mmCIF file of C-alpha atoms and ligand atoms in Angstrom:
data_model
loop_
_atom_site.group_PDB
_atom_site.id
_atom_site.type_symbol
_atom_site.label_atom_id
_atom_site.label_comp_id
_atom_site.label_asym_id
_atom_site.label_seq_id
_atom_site.Cartn_x
_atom_site.Cartn_y
_atom_site.Cartn_z
ATOM 1 C CA MET A 1 -47.391 -85.616 -11.457
ATOM 2 C CA ASN A 2 -46.011 -83.367 -9.050
ATOM 3 C CA PHE A 3 -43.976 -83.689 -6.046
ATOM 4 C CA ASN A 4 -44.929 -80.334 -4.467
ATOM 5 C CA PHE A 5 -41.421 -78.788 -4.391
ATOM 6 C CA THR A 6 -41.434 -75.560 -2.793
ATOM 7 C CA HIS A 7 -38.391 -74.094 -5.079
ATOM 8 C CA ARG A 8 -38.430 -74.686 -8.859
ATOM 9 C CA PRO A 9 -36.008 -71.855 -9.466
ATOM 10 C CA ARG A 10 -37.122 -72.324 -13.420
ATOM 11 C CA ARG A 11 -40.597 -70.693 -12.176
ATOM 12 C CA LEU A 12 -38.435 -67.414 -13.106
ATOM 13 C CA ARG A 13 -37.009 -68.588 -16.181
ATOM 14 C CA ASN A 14 -40.534 -69.197 -17.952
ATOM 15 C CA ASN A 15 -40.508 -67.022 -20.738
ATOM 16 C CA PRO A 16 -38.363 -64.143 -22.114
ATOM 17 C CA ILE A 17 -40.113 -61.312 -20.581
ATOM 18 C CA LEU A 18 -39.437 -62.829 -16.490
ATOM 19 C CA ARG A 19 -35.955 -63.692 -18.111
ATOM 20 C CA SER A 20 -35.357 -60.104 -18.717
ATOM 21 C CA LEU A 21 -36.954 -59.156 -15.333
ATOM 22 C CA ILE A 22 -34.207 -60.989 -13.215
ATOM 23 C CA SER A 23 -31.424 -60.255 -14.848
ATOM 24 C CA GLU A 24 -28.740 -59.374 -12.937
ATOM 25 C CA ASN A 25 -26.118 -57.841 -15.838
ATOM 26 C CA SER A 26 -26.293 -56.268 -19.066
ATOM 27 C CA LEU A 27 -23.748 -54.761 -21.154
ATOM 28 C CA ARG A 28 -24.127 -50.757 -22.105
ATOM 29 C CA HIS A 29 -22.623 -49.184 -24.893
ATOM 30 C CA SER A 30 -21.109 -46.691 -22.659
ATOM 31 C CA ASP A 31 -18.840 -49.979 -21.285
ATOM 32 C CA PHE A 32 -16.855 -50.747 -24.190
ATOM 33 C CA VAL A 33 -13.785 -49.052 -24.814
ATOM 34 C CA LEU A 34 -12.460 -50.253 -29.131
ATOM 35 C CA PRO A 35 -8.831 -50.715 -29.309
ATOM 36 C CA VAL A 36 -7.746 -49.351 -32.302
ATOM 37 C CA PHE A 37 -4.183 -49.783 -34.565
ATOM 38 C CA ILE A 38 -2.823 -47.152 -36.564
ATOM 39 C CA SER A 39 0.001 -47.259 -38.912
ATOM 40 C CA GLU A 40 2.670 -44.360 -40.599
ATOM 41 C CA GLN A 41 3.186 -47.357 -43.047
ATOM 42 C CA ALA A 42 -0.497 -48.374 -44.521
ATOM 43 C CA LEU A 43 -2.203 -46.433 -47.144
ATOM 44 C CA GLU A 44 -5.399 -48.760 -46.908
ATOM 45 C CA PRO A 45 -7.202 -50.126 -44.249
ATOM 46 C CA GLU A 46 -4.151 -52.956 -43.659
ATOM 47 C CA PRO A 47 -5.614 -56.532 -42.184
ATOM 48 C CA ILE A 48 -4.140 -58.405 -39.476
ATOM 49 C CA PRO A 49 -4.235 -61.882 -40.088
ATOM 50 C CA SER A 50 -3.987 -63.167 -36.752
ATOM 51 C CA MET A 51 -7.015 -61.098 -35.708
ATOM 52 C CA PRO A 52 -10.119 -61.515 -38.539
ATOM 53 C CA GLU A 53 -12.052 -58.073 -39.124
ATOM 54 C CA ILE A 54 -9.337 -56.035 -37.517
ATOM 55 C CA PHE A 55 -7.267 -53.604 -39.400
ATOM 56 C CA ARG A 56 -4.250 -51.304 -38.982
ATOM 57 C CA TRP A 57 -5.587 -47.919 -39.785
ATOM 58 C CA PRO A 58 -3.615 -45.503 -42.562
ATOM 59 C CA LEU A 59 -3.677 -41.692 -40.330
ATOM 60 C CA GLY A 60 -5.964 -40.431 -43.637
ATOM 61 C CA LEU A 61 -8.524 -43.031 -43.187
ATOM 62 C CA LEU A 62 -8.581 -42.843 -39.340
ATOM 63 C CA VAL A 63 -10.835 -39.692 -38.379
ATOM 64 C CA PRO A 64 -14.088 -40.911 -41.063
ATOM 65 C CA GLN A 65 -13.393 -43.728 -39.201
ATOM 66 C CA ILE A 66 -13.571 -42.634 -35.673
ATOM 67 C CA LYS A 67 -16.639 -40.812 -36.839
ATOM 68 C CA LYS A 68 -18.462 -43.437 -38.404
ATOM 69 C CA TRP A 69 -17.881 -45.635 -34.908
ATOM 70 C CA ARG A 70 -19.064 -43.201 -33.016
ATOM 71 C CA ASP A 71 -21.872 -42.963 -34.903
ATOM 72 C CA LEU A 72 -22.319 -46.963 -34.170
ATOM 73 C CA GLY A 73 -22.357 -45.703 -30.348
ATOM 74 C CA ILE A 74 -18.746 -46.014 -29.701
ATOM 75 C CA SER A 75 -17.311 -43.306 -27.798
ATOM 76 C CA SER A 76 -14.024 -44.164 -26.116
ATOM 77 C CA PHE A 77 -11.262 -45.893 -27.869
ATOM 78 C CA ALA A 78 -7.603 -46.818 -27.090
ATOM 79 C CA ILE A 79 -4.633 -46.213 -30.077
ATOM 80 C CA PHE A 80 -2.478 -48.422 -30.298
ATOM 81 C CA PRO A 81 0.007 -47.525 -32.927
ATOM 82 C CA GLN A 82 2.481 -49.406 -35.738
ATOM 83 C CA ILE A 83 5.576 -47.100 -36.480
ATOM 84 C CA ASP A 84 7.835 -47.220 -38.942
ATOM 85 C CA ASP A 85 11.053 -49.936 -38.428
ATOM 86 C CA SER A 86 13.408 -47.131 -39.091
ATOM 87 C CA LYS A 87 12.211 -44.659 -36.663
ATOM 88 C CA LYS A 88 12.809 -48.050 -33.543
ATOM 89 C CA ASP A 89 15.504 -47.508 -31.540
ATOM 90 C CA LEU A 90 16.833 -49.362 -28.228
ATOM 91 C CA THR A 91 15.518 -46.649 -25.791
ATOM 92 C CA GLY A 92 12.237 -46.273 -27.623
ATOM 93 C CA SER A 93 12.803 -42.252 -28.602
ATOM 94 C CA GLU A 94 9.731 -41.605 -31.045
ATOM 95 C CA PHE A 95 7.715 -41.601 -27.980
ATOM 96 C CA LEU A 96 8.926 -38.620 -27.055
ATOM 97 C CA ASN A 97 9.065 -36.511 -30.377
ATOM 98 C CA PRO A 98 6.097 -34.914 -29.872
ATOM 99 C CA SER A 99 5.115 -35.456 -33.801
ATOM 100 C CA SER A 100 5.531 -39.226 -34.168
ATOM 101 C CA LEU A 101 2.353 -41.506 -34.662
ATOM 102 C CA THR A 102 0.203 -41.518 -31.562
ATOM 103 C CA PHE A 103 0.225 -37.699 -30.970
ATOM 104 C CA ARG A 104 -0.665 -36.855 -34.812
ATOM 105 C CA ALA A 105 -3.571 -39.412 -34.627
ATOM 106 C CA ALA A 106 -5.020 -37.707 -31.361
ATOM 107 C CA LEU A 107 -4.497 -34.231 -32.506
ATOM 108 C CA GLU A 108 -6.331 -35.034 -35.768
ATOM 109 C CA ILE A 109 -9.392 -36.422 -34.626
ATOM 110 C CA LYS A 110 -9.954 -34.506 -31.564
ATOM 111 C CA SER A 111 -9.537 -31.195 -34.063
ATOM 112 C CA VAL A 112 -12.854 -32.676 -36.024
ATOM 113 C CA ILE A 113 -14.643 -34.705 -33.040
ATOM 114 C CA SER A 114 -15.340 -33.708 -29.667
ATOM 115 C CA ASP A 115 -17.585 -36.271 -28.413
ATOM 116 C CA VAL A 116 -15.603 -39.223 -27.682
ATOM 117 C CA ALA A 117 -12.578 -40.097 -25.483
ATOM 118 C CA LEU A 118 -9.059 -41.164 -26.305
ATOM 119 C CA ILE A 119 -7.310 -43.148 -24.290
ATOM 120 C CA SER A 120 -3.031 -43.139 -24.945
ATOM 121 C CA ASP A 121 -1.496 -46.439 -24.829
ATOM 122 C CA ILE A 122 2.195 -45.335 -22.514
ATOM 123 C CA ALA A 123 4.550 -48.298 -22.956
ATOM 124 C CA LEU A 124 8.001 -48.459 -24.981
ATOM 125 C CA ASP A 125 7.621 -51.542 -27.013
ATOM 126 C CA PRO A 126 5.997 -50.357 -30.359
ATOM 127 C CA TYR A 127 8.749 -47.711 -29.819
ATOM 128 C CA THR A 128 11.677 -50.060 -28.919
ATOM 129 C CA ILE A 129 13.867 -52.722 -31.529
ATOM 130 C CA HIS A 130 13.296 -55.446 -29.018
ATOM 131 C CA GLY A 131 9.682 -55.066 -28.218
ATOM 132 C CA HIS A 132 10.718 -54.677 -24.720
ATOM 133 C CA ASP A 133 8.182 -51.945 -22.938
ATOM 134 C CA GLY A 134 11.129 -50.287 -21.124
ATOM 135 C CA ILE A 135 14.555 -49.237 -21.390
ATOM 136 C CA LEU A 136 17.540 -52.296 -22.064
ATOM 137 C CA ASP A 137 20.738 -51.867 -19.525
ATOM 138 C CA SER A 138 24.082 -53.445 -20.348
ATOM 139 C CA THR A 139 23.086 -56.335 -18.331
ATOM 140 C CA GLY A 140 19.520 -57.358 -20.381
ATOM 141 C CA ASN A 141 17.679 -55.794 -17.799
ATOM 142 C CA ILE A 142 14.569 -53.480 -18.270
ATOM 143 C CA ASP A 143 16.118 -50.285 -16.403
ATOM 144 C CA ASN A 144 12.962 -49.281 -14.315
ATOM 145 C CA ASP A 145 13.559 -45.891 -13.193
ATOM 146 C CA PRO A 146 14.802 -43.894 -16.663
ATOM 147 C CA THR A 147 11.911 -46.270 -18.583
ATOM 148 C CA VAL A 148 9.861 -44.342 -16.127
ATOM 149 C CA GLU A 149 10.736 -41.246 -16.387
ATOM 150 C CA THR A 150 10.557 -41.263 -20.394
ATOM 151 C CA LEU A 151 7.179 -43.156 -19.784
ATOM 152 C CA ALA A 152 6.251 -39.733 -17.145
ATOM 153 C CA LYS A 153 7.547 -37.551 -20.373
ATOM 154 C CA GLY A 154 5.206 -38.692 -22.986
ATOM 155 C CA ALA A 155 2.300 -38.858 -20.981
ATOM 156 C CA VAL A 156 2.614 -34.994 -20.745
ATOM 157 C CA LEU A 157 3.323 -35.739 -24.664
ATOM 158 C CA ALA A 158 -0.384 -37.732 -24.814
ATOM 159 C CA ALA A 159 -1.884 -34.901 -22.832
ATOM 160 C CA LYS A 160 -0.573 -31.935 -24.653
ATOM 161 C CA SER A 161 -2.014 -34.362 -28.224
ATOM 162 C CA GLY A 162 -5.572 -34.385 -26.782
ATOM 163 C CA TYR A 163 -5.985 -37.393 -24.907
ATOM 164 C CA ASP A 164 -8.246 -37.568 -22.563
ATOM 165 C CA LEU A 165 -6.865 -40.267 -20.353
ATOM 166 C CA VAL A 166 -3.419 -41.989 -20.246
ATOM 167 C CA ALA A 167 -2.667 -45.774 -20.075
ATOM 168 C CA PRO A 168 0.734 -46.947 -18.605
ATOM 169 C CA SER A 169 0.603 -50.411 -19.678
ATOM 170 C CA ASP A 170 4.385 -50.968 -18.961
ATOM 171 C CA MET A 171 3.958 -52.625 -15.424
ATOM 172 C CA MET A 172 7.461 -50.284 -14.063
ATOM 173 C CA ASP A 173 7.398 -49.595 -10.797
ATOM 174 C CA GLY A 174 6.420 -46.754 -9.440
ATOM 175 C CA ARG A 175 5.464 -45.030 -12.596
ATOM 176 C CA ILE A 176 1.665 -44.007 -11.717
ATOM 177 C CA LYS A 177 3.087 -41.655 -9.028
ATOM 178 C CA ILE A 178 5.933 -39.885 -11.649
ATOM 179 C CA ILE A 179 3.169 -39.801 -14.328
ATOM 180 C CA ARG A 180 0.624 -38.606 -11.445
ATOM 181 C CA ASN A 181 3.459 -35.996 -10.830
ATOM 182 C CA GLU A 182 4.615 -35.260 -14.212
ATOM 183 C CA LEU A 183 0.854 -34.280 -15.314
ATOM 184 C CA GLU A 184 0.752 -32.316 -12.274
ATOM 185 C CA ASN A 185 3.217 -30.279 -12.732
ATOM 186 C CA ASN A 186 2.546 -29.046 -16.633
ATOM 187 C CA ASN A 187 -0.944 -27.885 -15.951
ATOM 188 C CA PHE A 188 -3.179 -31.168 -16.857
ATOM 189 C CA PRO A 189 -4.739 -32.320 -12.955
ATOM 190 C CA ASN A 190 -7.449 -33.164 -15.274
ATOM 191 C CA ILE A 191 -5.943 -36.152 -17.209
ATOM 192 C CA GLY A 192 -6.730 -39.408 -15.619
ATOM 193 C CA ILE A 193 -4.735 -41.974 -15.064
ATOM 194 C CA ILE A 194 -5.951 -46.093 -16.349
ATOM 195 C CA SER A 195 -3.403 -47.949 -15.025
ATOM 196 C CA TYR A 196 -2.720 -51.628 -16.257
ATOM 197 C CA SER A 197 -2.202 -52.926 -12.845
ATOM 198 C CA ALA A 198 -2.377 -56.184 -12.436
ATOM 199 C CA LYS A 199 -1.231 -57.357 -16.051
ATOM 200 C CA TYR A 200 -0.358 -60.980 -16.166
ATOM 201 C CA SER A 201 2.938 -62.018 -18.779
ATOM 202 C CA SER A 202 0.345 -64.110 -20.993
ATOM 203 C CA SER A 203 0.787 -65.756 -24.207
ATOM 204 C CA TYR A 204 -2.482 -64.426 -26.009
ATOM 205 C CA TYR A 205 -0.700 -61.247 -26.287
ATOM 206 C CA GLY A 206 0.685 -63.161 -29.424
ATOM 207 C CA PRO A 207 -1.863 -61.369 -32.595
ATOM 208 C CA PHE A 208 -1.634 -57.527 -30.745
ATOM 209 C CA ARG A 209 2.266 -57.748 -31.503
ATOM 210 C CA GLU A 210 2.152 -59.180 -34.703
ATOM 211 C CA ALA A 211 -0.649 -55.622 -34.995
ATOM 212 C CA ILE A 212 2.054 -53.000 -34.100
ATOM 213 C CA GLY A 213 4.228 -55.026 -35.689
ATOM 214 C CA SER A 214 6.220 -55.779 -32.185
ATOM 215 C CA ARG A 215 9.451 -57.293 -32.550
ATOM 216 C CA GLY A 216 8.692 -59.340 -29.927
ATOM 217 C CA ASP A 217 6.478 -62.191 -31.179
ATOM 218 C CA THR A 218 4.475 -64.440 -28.526
ATOM 219 C CA CYS A 219 7.711 -65.498 -27.070
ATOM 220 C CA LEU A 220 8.949 -62.934 -26.180
ATOM 221 C CA ASP A 221 9.705 -62.952 -22.186
ATOM 222 C CA LYS A 222 8.057 -59.866 -20.225
ATOM 223 C CA SER A 223 7.953 -61.710 -17.034
ATOM 224 C CA THR A 224 10.682 -59.683 -15.544
ATOM 225 C CA TYR A 225 7.719 -57.173 -15.134
ATOM 226 C CA GLN A 226 4.463 -58.924 -16.111
ATOM 227 C CA LEU A 227 2.572 -61.098 -13.652
ATOM 228 C CA SER A 228 2.953 -64.877 -13.362
ATOM 229 C CA THR A 229 -0.199 -66.481 -13.893
ATOM 230 C CA ALA A 230 0.593 -68.437 -11.120
ATOM 231 C CA ASN A 231 0.297 -65.490 -8.771
ATOM 232 C CA PHE A 232 -3.184 -63.848 -6.932
ATOM 233 C CA ARG A 233 -0.995 -61.823 -3.775
ATOM 234 C CA GLU A 234 1.411 -60.570 -5.743
ATOM 235 C CA ALA A 235 -1.444 -58.967 -8.422
ATOM 236 C CA LYS A 236 -3.621 -57.498 -4.775
ATOM 237 C CA ARG A 237 -0.488 -55.836 -4.151
ATOM 238 C CA GLU A 238 0.373 -54.319 -7.476
ATOM 239 C CA LEU A 239 -3.400 -52.828 -7.722
ATOM 240 C CA LEU A 240 -2.962 -51.523 -4.309
ATOM 241 C CA LEU A 241 -0.261 -49.830 -5.142
ATOM 242 C CA ASP A 242 -1.635 -48.036 -7.880
ATOM 243 C CA PHE A 243 -4.574 -47.312 -5.915
ATOM 244 C CA GLN A 244 -1.794 -45.343 -3.613
ATOM 245 C CA GLU A 245 -0.205 -43.456 -6.185
ATOM 246 C CA GLY A 246 -3.069 -42.149 -7.693
ATOM 247 C CA ALA A 247 -4.273 -43.779 -11.029
ATOM 248 C CA ASP A 248 -7.972 -43.154 -11.382
ATOM 249 C CA ILE A 249 -9.069 -46.670 -13.052
ATOM 250 C CA LEU A 250 -7.183 -49.968 -12.342
ATOM 251 C CA MET A 251 -7.292 -52.527 -14.738
ATOM 252 C CA VAL A 252 -7.030 -56.163 -15.142
ATOM 253 C CA LYS A 253 -5.618 -58.208 -18.167
ATOM 254 C CA PRO A 254 -5.926 -60.317 -19.937
ATOM 255 C CA ALA A 255 -9.483 -60.915 -18.691
ATOM 256 C CA GLU A 256 -11.149 -64.280 -18.940
ATOM 257 C CA PRO A 257 -8.125 -65.724 -17.162
ATOM 258 C CA CYS A 258 -8.278 -63.123 -14.618
ATOM 259 C CA MET A 259 -11.509 -63.410 -13.729
ATOM 260 C CA ASP A 260 -10.727 -63.533 -9.984
ATOM 261 C CA ILE A 261 -8.833 -60.966 -10.128
ATOM 262 C CA ILE A 262 -11.150 -58.584 -11.525
ATOM 263 C CA HIS A 263 -13.707 -59.594 -9.262
ATOM 264 C CA TYR A 264 -10.769 -58.922 -6.200
ATOM 265 C CA ALA A 265 -10.335 -55.158 -7.583
ATOM 266 C CA ARG A 266 -14.018 -54.625 -8.171
ATOM 267 C CA ASN A 267 -14.823 -55.721 -4.436
ATOM 268 C CA ASN A 268 -11.814 -53.924 -3.304
ATOM 269 C CA PHE A 269 -11.171 -50.566 -4.539
ATOM 270 C CA ASP A 270 -13.902 -47.766 -4.739
ATOM 271 C CA VAL A 271 -12.683 -46.745 -8.163
ATOM 272 C CA PRO A 272 -13.918 -47.946 -12.345
ATOM 273 C CA ILE A 273 -12.575 -51.178 -12.650
ATOM 274 C CA ALA A 274 -11.652 -52.045 -15.599
ATOM 275 C CA ALA A 275 -10.276 -55.211 -17.866
ATOM 276 C CA TYR A 276 -8.961 -55.904 -21.141
ATOM 277 C CA GLN A 277 -9.660 -58.886 -23.052
ATOM 278 C CA VAL A 278 -6.888 -59.207 -25.536
ATOM 279 C CA SER A 279 -5.865 -60.036 -28.552
ATOM 280 C CA GLY A 280 -5.670 -63.689 -28.180
ATOM 281 C CA GLU A 281 -8.978 -64.015 -26.014
ATOM 282 C CA TYR A 282 -10.456 -62.729 -29.339
ATOM 283 C CA SER A 283 -8.671 -64.388 -32.161
ATOM 284 C CA ARG A 284 -9.111 -67.943 -30.040
ATOM 285 C CA ILE A 285 -12.753 -67.519 -30.459
ATOM 286 C CA TRP A 286 -12.487 -66.561 -33.964
ATOM 287 C CA ALA A 287 -10.384 -69.331 -34.909
ATOM 288 C CA ALA A 288 -12.874 -71.911 -33.574
ATOM 289 C CA HIS A 289 -15.538 -69.922 -35.517
ATOM 290 C CA LEU A 290 -13.895 -70.466 -38.651
ATOM 291 C CA GLN A 291 -12.927 -74.270 -38.151
ATOM 292 C CA GLY A 292 -17.217 -74.144 -37.496
ATOM 293 C CA TRP A 293 -16.698 -75.004 -33.664
ATOM 294 C CA LEU A 294 -18.106 -72.372 -32.043
ATOM 295 C CA ASP A 295 -20.333 -69.521 -33.067
ATOM 296 C CA LEU A 296 -19.108 -66.152 -33.010
ATOM 297 C CA GLU A 297 -21.460 -63.931 -32.274
ATOM 298 C CA SER A 298 -22.566 -66.107 -28.894
ATOM 299 C CA CYS A 299 -19.498 -67.005 -27.529
ATOM 300 C CA ALA A 300 -18.294 -62.802 -28.065
ATOM 301 C CA MET A 301 -21.374 -62.013 -26.021
ATOM 302 C CA GLU A 302 -21.165 -64.854 -23.744
ATOM 303 C CA SER A 303 -17.596 -63.847 -23.046
ATOM 304 C CA ILE A 304 -18.145 -60.213 -22.476
ATOM 305 C CA LEU A 305 -21.396 -60.273 -20.383
ATOM 306 C CA SER A 306 -19.241 -62.946 -17.837
ATOM 307 C CA ILE A 307 -16.045 -60.566 -17.828
ATOM 308 C CA LYS A 308 -19.227 -57.383 -16.426
ATOM 309 C CA ARG A 309 -20.074 -60.178 -14.075
ATOM 310 C CA ALA A 310 -17.213 -60.674 -12.700
ATOM 311 C CA GLY A 311 -17.080 -57.145 -11.957
ATOM 312 C CA ALA A 312 -15.029 -55.316 -14.418
ATOM 313 C CA ASP A 313 -17.084 -51.546 -15.646
ATOM 314 C CA ILE A 314 -15.526 -51.096 -18.626
ATOM 315 C CA ILE A 315 -14.304 -53.700 -20.901
ATOM 316 C CA PHE A 316 -11.758 -53.046 -23.633
ATOM 317 C CA THR A 317 -12.212 -55.334 -26.540
ATOM 318 C CA TYR A 318 -11.987 -55.869 -30.312
ATOM 319 C CA PHE A 319 -15.396 -57.110 -29.999
ATOM 320 C CA THR A 320 -16.666 -53.892 -29.286
ATOM 321 C CA GLU A 321 -18.083 -53.387 -32.615
ATOM 322 C CA LYS A 322 -19.999 -56.632 -33.484
ATOM 323 C CA LEU A 323 -21.617 -56.036 -30.070
ATOM 324 C CA ILE A 324 -22.920 -52.731 -29.899
ATOM 325 C CA GLN A 325 -25.017 -53.173 -32.782
ATOM 326 C CA GLN A 326 -26.823 -56.439 -30.748
ATOM 327 C CA ILE A 327 -27.561 -54.264 -27.589
HETATM 328 C C1 PBG B 1 2.620 -53.658 -24.113
HETATM 329 C C2 PBG B 1 0.938 -54.192 -24.996
HETATM 330 C C3 PBG B 1 0.698 -55.320 -24.242
HETATM 331 C C4 PBG B 1 -1.203 -55.177 -24.943
HETATM 332 C C5 PBG B 1 -1.192 -54.240 -24.558
HETATM 333 N N1 PBG B 1 -0.304 -52.856 -24.369
HETATM 334 C C6 PBG B 1 1.227 -56.485 -25.687
HETATM 335 C C7 PBG B 1 2.405 -56.778 -24.394
HETATM 336 O O1 PBG B 1 2.395 -56.846 -23.037
HETATM 337 O O2 PBG B 1 3.478 -57.849 -24.992
HETATM 338 C C8 PBG B 1 -1.644 -56.220 -25.239
HETATM 339 C C9 PBG B 1 -2.908 -56.287 -26.258
HETATM 340 C C10 PBG B 1 -3.592 -57.510 -26.884
HETATM 341 O O3 PBG B 1 -2.829 -58.352 -26.788
HETATM 342 O O4 PBG B 1 -4.781 -56.876 -27.335
HETATM 343 N N2 PBG B 1 2.928 -52.312 -23.720
#
């Protein structure tokens, strides 16, 4: 029998060829950025218990590993350091040491491999004893402007070391303007800024904090600088300010909890939009997989394709290595 329906959307889903003909979004190798943890103490790649298949890489093994990833088709890397505890202090001064781990890493990689893009994290949390992204003042507040001054100096060191983009992930006010000025004044007009513009105060950062050995565990409260999950208008304002201050790429973070923000950013700013699928988004899929409750690869693919559909042009994800081999 047949009801003579005019509309049968299923006609276009009849077979794989038709389904791919009508596909609205797809993933390309160049959509991905792989976050990479590097470590000062490690001699071997060190597993991170809450992030299966992700390691902290010792500097001595980093260059061959980046080559392997590049040969798989990964060309952009965001570098995050775990420095020796003895080098941490209240103001994160190791960040301004030109031969600190993160800067040495870029110098080494770029002296051997030219066809990769390196993104430097600009924030103080890997360098402070307390795990905050900025300098604490005597009242327990994060002191905005001195932090911005330090971040801008660090951005110049990152540019000098060979980073292609600097990525302020700290959420201080006005930092894009000051970083842009400092890069221009130090003759780095072509180093772009990928700004963590709408970065939420998220509990999904827990595994990352373990990975960089940041004292701030899941419970460290960053809500005087990161956004509240309840707010949308506040994110719009942050995106606009970073755009006006000269950010070249706007980032939303975390990704899946912030699909509305990604979508808004894509529709309202004519610069590339990045989304960061953070450590806890990665770990929750893995954890369910290890319980036998979810299929790892298809859930990973579904999450990334959904983030792309929401409007992200660039996706930071720990699943990069796994997914890039499927596309
Ligand atoms: C801090 C920073 C964080 C992440 C990237 N940069 C954590 C935080 O804000 O506490 C999280 C990334 C992840 O969870 O994968 N500057």
